[in-house]
Short mmCIF file of C-alpha atoms and ligand atoms in Angstrom, two decimals:
data_model
loop_
_atom_site.label_atom_id
_atom_site.label_comp_id
_atom_site.label_asym_id
_atom_site.label_seq_id
_atom_site.Cartn_x
_atom_site.Cartn_y
_atom_site.Cartn_z
CA UNK A 113 8.43 -24.86 -28.24
CA UNK A 114 10.93 -22.06 -27.79
CA UNK A 115 9.53 -18.75 -26.73
CA UNK A 116 11.01 -15.74 -28.48
CA UNK A 117 11.91 -13.25 -25.77
CA UNK A 118 12.20 -9.60 -26.75
CA UNK A 119 15.75 -8.35 -26.29
CA UNK A 120 16.40 -6.62 -22.97
CA UNK A 121 17.13 -2.92 -23.03
CA UNK A 122 20.26 -1.69 -21.28
CA UNK A 123 20.19 -2.65 -17.60
CA UNK A 124 19.80 0.22 -15.18
CA UNK A 125 21.20 -1.74 -12.23
CA UNK A 126 24.63 -0.49 -11.31
CA UNK A 127 23.52 2.92 -12.49
CA UNK A 128 21.22 3.47 -9.50
CA UNK A 129 21.99 5.35 -6.29
CA UNK A 130 20.36 6.55 -3.09
CA UNK A 131 19.53 10.25 -3.03
CA UNK A 132 18.28 12.59 -0.30
CA UNK A 133 15.06 14.26 -1.45
CA UNK A 134 15.64 17.47 0.56
CA UNK A 135 16.18 20.20 -2.05
CA UNK A 136 18.77 21.96 0.12
CA UNK A 137 20.83 18.74 0.41
CA UNK A 138 20.42 16.25 -2.45
CA UNK A 139 23.22 14.06 -1.02
CA UNK A 140 23.89 10.87 -2.99
CA UNK A 141 24.99 7.50 -1.64
CA UNK A 142 25.82 4.07 -3.02
CA UNK A 143 23.33 1.21 -2.96
CA UNK A 144 25.47 -0.80 -0.54
CA UNK A 145 25.25 1.84 2.20
CA UNK A 146 23.00 0.64 5.02
CA UNK A 147 21.20 3.94 5.61
CA UNK A 148 17.51 4.82 5.93
CA UNK A 149 17.69 8.61 6.13
CA UNK A 150 20.29 11.00 4.75
CA UNK A 151 23.41 10.77 6.96
CA UNK A 152 24.09 14.46 6.24
CA UNK A 153 20.72 16.15 6.92
CA UNK A 154 18.43 13.31 8.16
CA UNK A 155 16.17 13.93 5.14
CA UNK A 156 14.23 11.09 3.46
CA UNK A 157 16.08 8.97 0.91
CA UNK A 158 14.88 7.59 -2.36
CA UNK A 159 16.49 5.39 -4.95
CA UNK A 160 17.24 7.11 -8.20
CA UNK A 161 17.29 4.68 -11.07
CA UNK A 162 18.84 6.18 -14.17
CA UNK A 163 16.18 5.44 -16.73
CA UNK A 164 17.18 4.41 -20.22
CA UNK A 165 16.27 6.25 -23.40
CA UNK A 166 12.83 6.15 -24.98
CA UNK A 167 14.13 3.72 -27.61
CA UNK A 168 15.39 1.37 -24.93
CA UNK A 169 12.12 1.75 -23.04
CA UNK A 170 10.04 0.84 -26.08
CA UNK A 171 11.07 -2.82 -25.75
CA UNK A 172 10.06 -3.04 -22.10
CA UNK A 173 6.32 -3.59 -22.53
CA UNK A 174 6.86 -6.65 -24.73
CA UNK A 175 9.69 -7.94 -22.61
CA UNK A 176 7.59 -7.76 -19.43
CA UNK A 177 4.63 -9.36 -21.17
CA UNK A 178 6.73 -12.19 -22.55
CA UNK A 179 7.72 -13.19 -19.03
CA UNK A 180 4.15 -14.24 -18.26
CA UNK A 181 4.86 -17.56 -19.97
CA UNK A 182 8.27 -18.15 -18.44
CA UNK A 183 8.80 -20.39 -15.46
CA UNK A 184 11.91 -18.88 -13.95
CA UNK A 185 11.40 -17.63 -10.38
CA UNK A 186 12.33 -14.07 -11.36
CA UNK A 187 9.78 -13.99 -14.16
CA UNK A 188 6.99 -15.54 -12.11
CA UNK A 189 7.26 -12.84 -9.45
CA UNK A 190 5.06 -9.85 -10.23
CA UNK A 191 7.84 -7.65 -8.86
CA UNK A 192 11.00 -9.12 -10.35
CA UNK A 193 9.55 -9.42 -13.84
CA UNK A 194 9.94 -5.62 -13.90
CA UNK A 195 13.58 -5.89 -12.85
CA UNK A 196 14.91 -3.51 -15.51
CA UNK A 197 13.61 -0.71 -13.28
CA UNK A 198 14.80 -2.17 -9.97
CA UNK A 199 18.12 -1.26 -8.32
CA UNK A 200 19.54 -4.77 -8.23
CA UNK A 201 22.07 -6.41 -10.46
CA UNK A 202 21.34 -9.43 -12.58
CA UNK A 203 21.97 -12.52 -10.45
CA UNK A 204 21.06 -10.89 -7.12
CA UNK A 205 19.96 -13.59 -4.62
CA UNK A 206 16.27 -12.70 -4.78
CA UNK A 207 13.97 -13.71 -1.94
CA UNK A 208 10.55 -14.27 -3.44
CA UNK A 209 7.21 -15.84 -2.57
CA UNK A 210 5.86 -15.07 -6.06
CA UNK A 211 4.31 -11.81 -4.96
CA UNK A 212 2.43 -9.42 -7.21
CA UNK A 213 0.43 -10.49 -10.27
CA UNK A 214 -2.69 -9.46 -8.36
CA UNK A 215 -6.12 -9.07 -9.99
CA UNK A 216 -7.64 -5.84 -11.22
CA UNK A 217 -11.37 -6.31 -10.74
CA UNK A 218 -14.23 -4.52 -12.39
CA UNK A 219 -16.46 -3.32 -9.52
CA UNK A 220 -19.87 -2.21 -10.78
CA UNK A 221 -21.60 -2.22 -7.36
CA UNK A 222 -18.88 -0.16 -5.73
CA UNK A 223 -18.93 2.15 -8.77
CA UNK A 224 -22.65 2.72 -8.38
CA UNK A 225 -22.25 3.20 -4.62
CA UNK A 226 -19.56 5.81 -5.20
CA UNK A 227 -21.42 7.54 -8.04
CA UNK A 228 -19.07 6.48 -10.83
CA UNK A 229 -19.58 4.73 -14.16
CA UNK A 230 -16.21 2.96 -14.05
CA UNK A 231 -14.32 1.73 -11.01
CA UNK A 232 -11.68 -0.97 -10.79
CA UNK A 233 -10.23 -2.50 -7.64
CA UNK A 234 -6.57 -3.54 -7.70
CA UNK A 235 -6.51 -6.19 -4.99
CA UNK A 236 -3.14 -6.23 -3.30
CA UNK A 237 -4.68 -8.40 -0.59
CA UNK A 238 -4.17 -11.31 -3.04
CA UNK A 239 -0.44 -11.33 -2.27
CA UNK A 240 1.18 -14.31 -0.47
CA UNK A 241 0.73 -12.93 3.07
CA UNK A 242 -2.52 -11.18 2.23
CA UNK A 243 -1.37 -7.58 1.90
CA UNK A 244 0.39 -5.16 -0.42
CA UNK A 245 3.48 -5.22 1.80
CA UNK A 246 4.84 -8.30 0.02
CA UNK A 247 5.76 -6.42 -3.14
CA UNK A 248 8.04 -4.17 -1.10
CA UNK A 249 9.30 -6.85 1.24
CA UNK A 250 10.73 -9.05 -1.52
CA UNK A 251 13.03 -6.14 -2.43
CA UNK A 252 13.89 -5.10 1.14
CA UNK A 253 14.72 -8.63 2.31
CA UNK A 254 16.78 -9.26 -0.83
CA UNK A 255 18.75 -6.10 0.04
CA UNK A 256 19.10 -7.31 3.67
CA UNK A 257 20.66 -10.54 2.38
CA UNK A 258 22.97 -8.63 0.05
CA UNK A 259 24.14 -6.47 2.95
CA UNK A 260 24.75 -9.51 5.16
CA UNK A 261 22.28 -8.40 7.85
CA UNK A 262 21.65 -10.81 10.74
CA UNK A 263 18.24 -9.56 11.85
CA UNK A 264 15.46 -7.81 9.95
CA UNK A 265 13.18 -5.60 12.06
CA UNK A 266 10.11 -3.45 11.65
CA UNK A 267 7.48 -1.53 13.57
CA UNK A 268 4.03 -2.49 12.42
CA UNK A 269 0.28 -2.26 12.70
CA UNK A 270 0.33 -5.92 11.62
CA UNK A 271 0.73 -6.35 7.88
CA UNK A 272 4.34 -5.20 7.52
CA UNK A 273 5.18 -7.54 10.38
CA UNK A 274 3.46 -10.56 8.81
CA UNK A 275 5.15 -9.87 5.49
CA UNK A 276 8.62 -9.30 6.92
CA UNK A 277 8.28 -12.40 9.07
CA UNK A 278 7.44 -14.52 6.02
CA UNK A 279 10.18 -13.17 3.76
CA UNK A 280 12.78 -13.38 6.55
CA UNK A 281 11.80 -17.00 7.10
CA UNK A 282 12.31 -17.68 3.38
CA UNK A 283 15.74 -16.04 3.56
CA UNK A 284 16.78 -17.73 6.81
CA UNK A 285 17.15 -14.36 8.54
CA UNK A 286 16.18 -13.67 12.11
CA UNK A 287 13.15 -11.38 12.25
CA UNK A 288 11.92 -9.16 15.09
CA UNK A 289 8.72 -7.20 14.93
CA UNK A 290 7.59 -4.37 17.20
CA UNK A 291 3.83 -4.09 17.46
CA UNK A 292 1.58 -1.97 19.69
CA UNK A 293 0.24 -4.37 22.33
CA UNK A 294 -3.48 -5.14 21.95
CA UNK A 295 -3.84 -2.94 18.87
CA UNK A 296 -3.27 -5.29 15.96
CA UNK A 297 -5.64 -7.94 14.70
CA UNK A 298 -5.36 -11.53 15.92
CA UNK A 299 -5.00 -12.79 12.33
CA UNK A 300 -1.97 -10.60 11.60
CA UNK A 301 -0.30 -11.46 14.89
CA UNK A 302 -0.93 -15.15 14.27
CA UNK A 303 0.82 -14.91 10.90
CA UNK A 304 3.94 -13.37 12.44
CA UNK A 305 4.07 -16.04 15.13
CA UNK A 306 3.64 -18.80 12.58
CA UNK A 307 6.43 -17.45 10.36
CA UNK A 308 8.75 -17.62 13.37
CA UNK A 309 9.36 -13.94 14.12
CA UNK A 310 10.38 -12.67 17.55
CA UNK A 311 7.17 -10.82 18.40
CA UNK A 312 7.77 -7.81 20.68
CA UNK A 313 4.48 -6.42 21.97
CA UNK A 314 5.21 -2.84 23.01
CA UNK A 315 3.27 -0.86 25.60
CA UNK A 316 2.56 2.08 23.35
CA UNK A 317 1.13 2.87 19.94
CA UNK A 318 2.54 2.34 16.44
CA UNK A 319 4.35 5.68 16.52
CA UNK A 320 6.19 4.60 19.69
CA UNK A 321 7.24 1.39 17.91
CA UNK A 322 8.45 3.39 14.93
CA UNK A 323 10.54 5.66 17.17
CA UNK A 324 12.16 2.60 18.78
CA UNK A 325 12.93 1.11 15.37
CA UNK A 326 14.77 4.25 14.33
CA UNK A 327 16.86 3.94 17.51
CA UNK A 328 17.74 0.24 17.17
CA UNK A 329 18.37 0.62 13.43
CA UNK A 330 21.81 2.05 14.32
CA UNK A 331 23.03 -1.39 15.34
CA UNK A 332 25.11 -2.90 12.49
CA UNK A 333 23.49 -6.34 12.79
CA UNK A 334 20.00 -4.87 12.24
CA UNK A 335 18.22 -4.15 8.98
CA UNK A 336 15.13 -1.92 9.14
CA UNK A 337 12.38 -2.95 6.72
CA UNK A 338 9.79 -0.23 7.32
CA UNK A 339 8.81 1.86 4.32
CA UNK A 340 11.33 4.50 5.40
CA UNK A 341 13.67 1.99 3.71
CA UNK A 342 13.91 3.08 0.07
CA UNK A 343 14.30 -0.47 -1.24
CA UNK A 344 10.79 -1.29 0.04
CA UNK A 345 9.45 1.53 -2.10
CA UNK A 346 11.24 0.12 -5.16
CA UNK A 347 9.37 -3.17 -4.86
CA UNK A 348 6.05 -1.47 -4.21
CA UNK A 349 6.36 0.87 -7.18
CA UNK A 350 5.97 -2.13 -9.52
CA UNK A 351 2.24 -2.12 -8.72
CA UNK A 352 1.98 0.94 -10.96
CA UNK A 353 3.65 -1.00 -13.80
CA UNK A 354 1.41 -4.03 -13.35
CA UNK A 355 -1.73 -1.88 -13.16
CA UNK A 356 -0.83 -0.12 -16.41
CA UNK A 357 -0.16 -3.44 -18.11
CA UNK A 358 -3.61 -4.65 -16.98
CA UNK A 359 -5.19 -1.44 -18.30
CA UNK A 360 -3.42 -1.95 -21.66
CA UNK A 361 -1.38 1.18 -20.91
CA UNK A 362 -4.42 3.48 -20.87
CA UNK A 363 -3.87 5.79 -17.92
CA UNK A 364 -6.84 6.03 -15.52
CA UNK A 365 -7.92 9.50 -14.45
CA UNK A 366 -7.49 8.69 -10.75
CA UNK A 367 -5.69 6.18 -8.56
CA UNK A 368 -6.73 6.14 -4.90
CA UNK A 369 -4.88 4.54 -1.96
CA UNK A 370 -5.32 4.44 1.82
CA UNK A 371 -2.80 6.47 3.83
CA UNK A 372 -1.06 5.28 6.99
CA UNK A 373 2.70 5.61 7.17
CA UNK A 374 2.50 6.85 3.56
CA UNK A 375 4.94 4.47 1.89
CA UNK A 376 2.41 3.07 -0.56
CA UNK A 377 1.35 6.41 -2.02
CA UNK A 378 5.02 7.33 -2.30
CA UNK A 379 5.74 4.11 -4.17
CA UNK A 380 2.84 4.39 -6.61
CA UNK A 381 3.70 8.00 -7.41
CA UNK A 382 7.31 7.01 -8.06
CA UNK A 383 6.24 4.13 -10.28
CA UNK A 384 3.95 6.26 -12.42
CA UNK A 385 6.60 9.00 -12.53
CA UNK A 386 9.16 6.57 -13.94
CA UNK A 387 6.73 5.29 -16.59
CA UNK A 388 6.06 8.88 -17.60
CA UNK A 389 9.77 9.71 -17.76
CA UNK A 390 10.31 6.65 -19.96
CA UNK A 391 7.48 7.64 -22.28
CA UNK A 392 5.55 4.44 -21.47
CA UNK A 393 2.57 6.55 -20.36
CA UNK A 394 1.68 10.04 -21.53
CA UNK A 395 0.30 11.54 -18.31
CA UNK A 396 0.11 10.87 -14.58
CA UNK A 397 -3.12 9.62 -13.02
CA UNK A 398 -4.22 11.87 -10.17
CA UNK A 399 -2.99 10.10 -7.05
CA UNK A 400 -5.22 10.61 -4.01
CA UNK A 401 -4.72 9.40 -0.45
CA UNK A 402 -7.51 8.63 2.03
CA UNK A 403 -7.02 8.49 5.80
CA UNK A 404 -9.34 7.55 8.66
CA UNK A 405 -10.70 10.66 10.36
CA UNK A 406 -9.24 9.77 13.77
CA UNK A 407 -5.75 9.27 12.32
CA UNK A 408 -5.55 11.95 9.66
CA UNK A 409 -2.60 14.31 10.19
CA UNK A 410 -1.78 14.19 6.48
CA UNK A 411 -5.33 15.06 5.39
CA UNK A 412 -5.32 17.96 7.86
CA UNK A 413 -2.04 19.23 6.45
CA UNK A 414 -3.42 19.06 2.91
CA UNK A 415 -6.59 20.94 3.92
CA UNK A 416 -4.50 23.67 5.55
CA UNK A 417 -2.26 23.98 2.49
CA UNK A 418 -5.33 24.22 0.30
CA UNK A 419 -6.88 26.89 2.51
CA UNK A 420 -3.65 28.89 2.17
CA UNK A 421 -3.59 28.18 -1.60
CA UNK A 422 -0.10 26.75 -1.10
CA UNK A 423 -0.35 23.38 -2.74
CA UNK A 424 2.20 24.13 -5.43
CA UNK A 425 5.31 21.95 -5.65
CA UNK A 426 7.51 24.83 -4.52
CA UNK A 427 5.77 25.23 -1.18
CA UNK A 428 6.47 21.89 0.48
CA UNK A 429 6.12 22.48 4.22
CA UNK A 430 8.94 21.50 6.60
CA UNK A 431 6.70 20.18 9.33
CA UNK A 432 3.44 18.39 9.83
CA UNK A 433 1.41 18.49 13.03
CA UNK A 434 1.15 14.89 14.18
CA UNK A 435 -1.80 13.20 15.90
CA UNK A 436 -0.74 12.09 19.41
CA UNK A 437 -3.79 9.85 19.98
CA UNK A 438 -4.72 8.24 16.65
CA UNK A 439 -8.03 6.43 16.85
CA UNK A 440 -9.73 4.21 14.26
CA UNK A 441 -11.09 0.69 13.92
CA UNK A 442 -9.03 0.43 10.73
CA UNK A 443 -6.06 -0.59 12.89
CA UNK A 444 -3.72 -0.94 9.89
CA UNK A 445 -3.73 2.84 9.48
CA UNK A 446 -3.94 3.86 13.13
CA UNK A 447 -0.89 6.06 12.76
CA UNK A 448 -0.42 9.62 14.01
CA UNK A 449 3.10 10.43 12.81
CA UNK A 450 3.56 8.98 9.32
CA UNK A 451 7.25 8.84 8.47
CA UNK A 452 7.00 9.17 4.69
CA UNK A 453 4.69 12.21 4.55
CA UNK A 454 7.17 14.43 2.69
CA UNK A 455 7.75 11.94 -0.10
CA UNK A 456 4.04 11.17 -0.34
CA UNK A 457 3.04 14.84 -0.43
CA UNK A 458 5.44 15.44 -3.30
CA UNK A 459 3.83 12.64 -5.30
CA UNK A 460 0.26 13.73 -4.55
CA UNK A 461 0.99 17.32 -5.54
CA UNK A 462 2.85 16.50 -8.69
CA UNK A 463 0.01 14.28 -9.86
CA UNK A 464 -2.72 16.80 -9.01
CA UNK A 465 -4.39 14.45 -6.51
CA UNK A 466 -5.87 15.16 -3.09
CA UNK A 467 -5.68 13.94 0.50
CA UNK A 468 -8.92 13.50 2.43
CA UNK A 469 -10.29 11.71 5.49
CA UNK A 470 -13.38 9.53 5.90
CA UNK A 471 -15.22 8.57 9.09
CA UNK A 472 -15.71 5.15 10.67
CA UNK A 473 -19.26 4.67 9.37
CA UNK A 474 -18.14 5.54 5.83
CA UNK A 475 -15.26 3.05 6.04
CA UNK A 476 -17.48 0.29 7.42
CA UNK A 477 -20.17 0.66 4.75
CA UNK A 478 -17.66 0.93 1.91
CA UNK A 479 -15.98 -2.21 3.22
CA UNK A 480 -19.28 -4.07 3.17
CA UNK A 481 -19.81 -2.90 -0.43
CA UNK A 482 -16.51 -4.47 -1.51
CA UNK A 483 -17.79 -7.65 0.12
CA UNK A 484 -21.00 -7.46 -1.92
CA UNK A 485 -18.79 -7.49 -5.02
CA UNK A 486 -17.56 -10.91 -3.91
CA UNK A 487 -14.16 -9.31 -3.36
CA UNK A 488 -13.87 -7.97 0.19
CA UNK A 489 -10.96 -6.26 1.88
CA UNK A 490 -9.78 -5.20 5.30
CA UNK A 491 -11.12 -1.97 6.83
CA UNK A 492 -8.11 0.23 5.97
CA UNK A 493 -8.43 -0.70 2.29
CA UNK A 494 -12.06 0.41 2.20
CA UNK A 495 -11.08 4.02 2.93
CA UNK A 496 -10.49 4.15 -0.83
CA UNK A 497 -14.06 3.35 -1.88
CA UNK A 498 -15.41 5.60 0.91
CA UNK A 499 -13.04 8.37 -0.18
CA UNK A 500 -13.98 8.05 -3.84
CA UNK A 501 -17.66 8.41 -2.92
CA UNK A 502 -16.82 11.58 -1.03
CA UNK A 503 -14.66 12.98 -3.85
CA UNK A 504 -17.45 12.34 -6.38
CA UNK A 505 -20.02 14.01 -4.10
CA UNK A 506 -17.73 17.04 -3.71
CA UNK A 507 -17.23 17.31 -7.47
CA UNK A 508 -13.51 16.46 -7.34
CA UNK A 509 -14.15 13.37 -9.46
CA UNK A 510 -16.60 13.32 -12.33
CA UNK A 511 -18.91 10.30 -12.75
CA UNK A 512 -17.49 9.48 -16.19
CA UNK A 513 -13.86 9.52 -15.06
CA UNK A 514 -11.92 6.25 -14.78
CA UNK A 515 -10.84 5.38 -11.26
CA UNK A 516 -8.71 2.62 -9.74
CA UNK A 517 -8.80 1.98 -5.99
CA UNK A 518 -5.96 -0.01 -4.47
CA UNK A 519 -7.23 -2.54 -1.92
CA UNK A 520 -4.31 -3.15 0.39
CA UNK A 521 -5.35 -6.10 2.54
CA UNK A 522 -7.43 -9.29 2.44
CA UNK A 523 -10.89 -9.52 4.04
CA UNK A 524 -9.65 -12.25 6.44
CA UNK A 525 -7.06 -9.92 7.97
CA UNK A 526 -9.71 -8.68 10.40
CA UNK A 527 -12.58 -11.19 10.75
CA UNK A 528 -13.71 -9.74 14.12
CA UNK A 529 -14.45 -6.40 12.48
CA UNK A 530 -16.43 -8.05 9.68
CA UNK A 531 -18.44 -10.20 12.05
CA UNK A 532 -19.20 -7.32 14.42
CA UNK A 533 -20.35 -5.12 11.53
CA UNK A 534 -22.80 -7.73 10.28
CA UNK A 535 -24.04 -8.65 13.76
CA UNK A 536 -24.51 -4.98 14.69
CA UNK A 537 -21.91 -5.01 17.46
CA UNK A 538 -19.15 -2.91 15.92
CA UNK A 539 -18.11 0.02 18.06
CA UNK A 540 -15.16 2.32 18.51
CA UNK A 541 -14.62 2.50 22.25
CA UNK A 542 -12.74 5.19 24.15
CA UNK A 543 -9.11 3.96 23.95
CA UNK A 544 -6.33 3.85 26.54
CA UNK A 545 -5.69 7.57 26.09
CA UNK A 546 -9.24 8.17 27.31
CA UNK A 547 -10.07 10.41 24.37
CA UNK A 548 -13.65 10.48 23.12
CA UNK A 549 -16.79 8.52 23.96
CA UNK A 550 -17.64 5.11 22.50
CA UNK A 551 -19.22 5.25 19.04
CA UNK A 552 -21.46 2.53 17.65
CA UNK A 553 -21.24 1.80 13.93
CA UNK A 554 -24.50 0.90 12.20
CA UNK A 555 -24.27 -2.02 9.82
CA UNK A 556 -26.10 -0.34 6.95
CA UNK A 557 -25.47 -3.41 4.78
CA UNK A 558 -25.82 -5.80 7.70
CA UNK A 559 -26.05 -9.51 6.96
CA UNK A 560 -26.75 -11.26 10.24
CA UNK A 561 -26.72 -15.07 10.38
CA UNK A 562 -30.22 -16.53 10.82
CA UNK A 563 -31.06 -19.27 13.29
CA UNK A 564 -33.00 -21.87 11.32
CA UNK A 565 -34.69 -25.06 12.44
CA UNK A 566 -33.01 -28.26 11.20
CA UNK A 567 -35.56 -29.07 8.51
CA UNK A 568 -36.04 -28.62 4.76
CA UNK A 569 -39.26 -26.58 5.01
CA UNK A 570 -37.69 -24.01 7.32
CA UNK A 571 -34.69 -23.56 5.01
CA UNK A 572 -36.78 -23.27 1.82
CA UNK A 573 -39.11 -20.88 3.60
CA UNK A 574 -36.18 -18.63 4.43
CA UNK A 575 -35.04 -18.65 0.80
CA UNK A 576 -38.48 -17.90 -0.70
CA UNK A 577 -38.52 -14.58 -2.62
CA UNK A 578 -40.35 -11.89 -0.63
CA UNK A 579 -42.21 -8.97 -2.05
N1 F0G B 219 -3.66 -0.58 4.20
C1 F0G B 219 -3.21 -1.58 4.95
C2 F0G B 219 -3.97 -2.86 4.95
C3 F0G B 219 -2.03 -1.43 5.71
O1 F0G B 219 -1.57 -2.44 6.43
C4 F0G B 219 -1.36 -0.18 5.69
C5 F0G B 219 -0.14 0.03 6.46
C6 F0G B 219 -1.88 0.83 4.87
C7 F0G B 219 -3.03 0.60 4.14
C8 F0G B 219 -1.23 2.15 4.75
O2 F0G B 219 -0.13 2.09 3.90
O3 F0G B 219 1.57 2.92 5.50
O4 F0G B 219 2.07 2.72 3.07
O5 F0G B 219 0.48 4.46 3.90
N2 F0G B 219 0.31 -0.80 7.29
C9 F0G B 219 1.60 -0.67 7.97
C10 F0G B 219 1.90 -1.93 8.73
C11 F0G B 219 1.81 0.57 8.70
O6 F0G B 219 2.69 -1.88 9.69
O7 F0G B 219 1.40 -2.99 8.37
P1 F0G B 219 1.08 3.12 4.09
#
């Protein structure tokens, strides 16, 4: 049977460019320039895709939907099936592991826990390497191949590294990852080793790794794949498109994401912004970012701006006070100097969202709640459910509003954390910097394994309903 495919609107590829987001600069650069910040003013770069007209855009929904039944590699990828809005030309040598196409789950228990009637969880942990990074990495590694890079590198708290290692392996590129020694989970490190990356364990924290990456990125053989790289953001923005498709194009009131280096919030804001500009949605969801209390420079900045009543678009600050000793058991977001804070702040403000922080106990319990849904996630992802609960309690979200939380990583990314929570042995010790005393986390939803005698009666006795 031949499938009738809706005709493609005019391609935007070839009409895209890199642009500095600093208002005082606005420098523009071609897509083939291997740059990560503005060469003129060192400001952050983004890709500007010249969007087609509303008439052209009208065909996109059907076109994207029709690809669900195609078996070409481009159409099967949940990123490349949205290629009309990606800055690559038709025929680009795409590097894909069939990322994206992740589930949007109804989550009634988490909704009740948070005080909402309606909560959905978009599980980006269902990507090929178990985290949301894959949607960005397919684009960044494709760009690395196009530019003829020899080695792809990144600094990472674990997930970016695992993802880059996998995509580089697919592309036949050398990959080097810089990770803070002893501060990333065994599962994430194991992935990077298995995918053949050169694993550099650095004596320092993530922010030290990030600084080193910016230094070695000058070498012409190197391609930097951190989210400072605007092509990463292009891949990750497609999550907004996929989410809207799954919601039948009805815009939720709120979308909530965890905040670390702040690439993901940037990407989602950009994705929703493009859909709005194209007329495919009629308003922006409020985009909120949740950080862990011990690694929350962005939440602190937002609170200060709010106290000064300066959270209008015109008042974007030039600086943010960083956190020299970030501390959290959610190691994925243990970041004190997030590189993409300016881009992320712009997206949060323009959508009318907020930035808040949640504590370790709140993260741990919210994480266990996602487990009780039969879904689960890694600790960093659970900041969303914890944050939503806090926003509802503070009256910033109303119980009847529709909310989507983006879960960024799979539950098996940090099995030690999960096991310690349920066995009652989870604690945040004083770290190498010597700051703070050890803090024990109570497993409020603890589910400790039971030691049972090897006989039928003992097992049935354990399972008998109790009053
Ligand atoms: N959730 C998970 C599971 C992550 O791995 C990260 C970031 C975030 C949330 C925060 O996203 O940085 O875009 O604000 N992990 C990076 C890494 C830093 O190296 O894997 P962000």
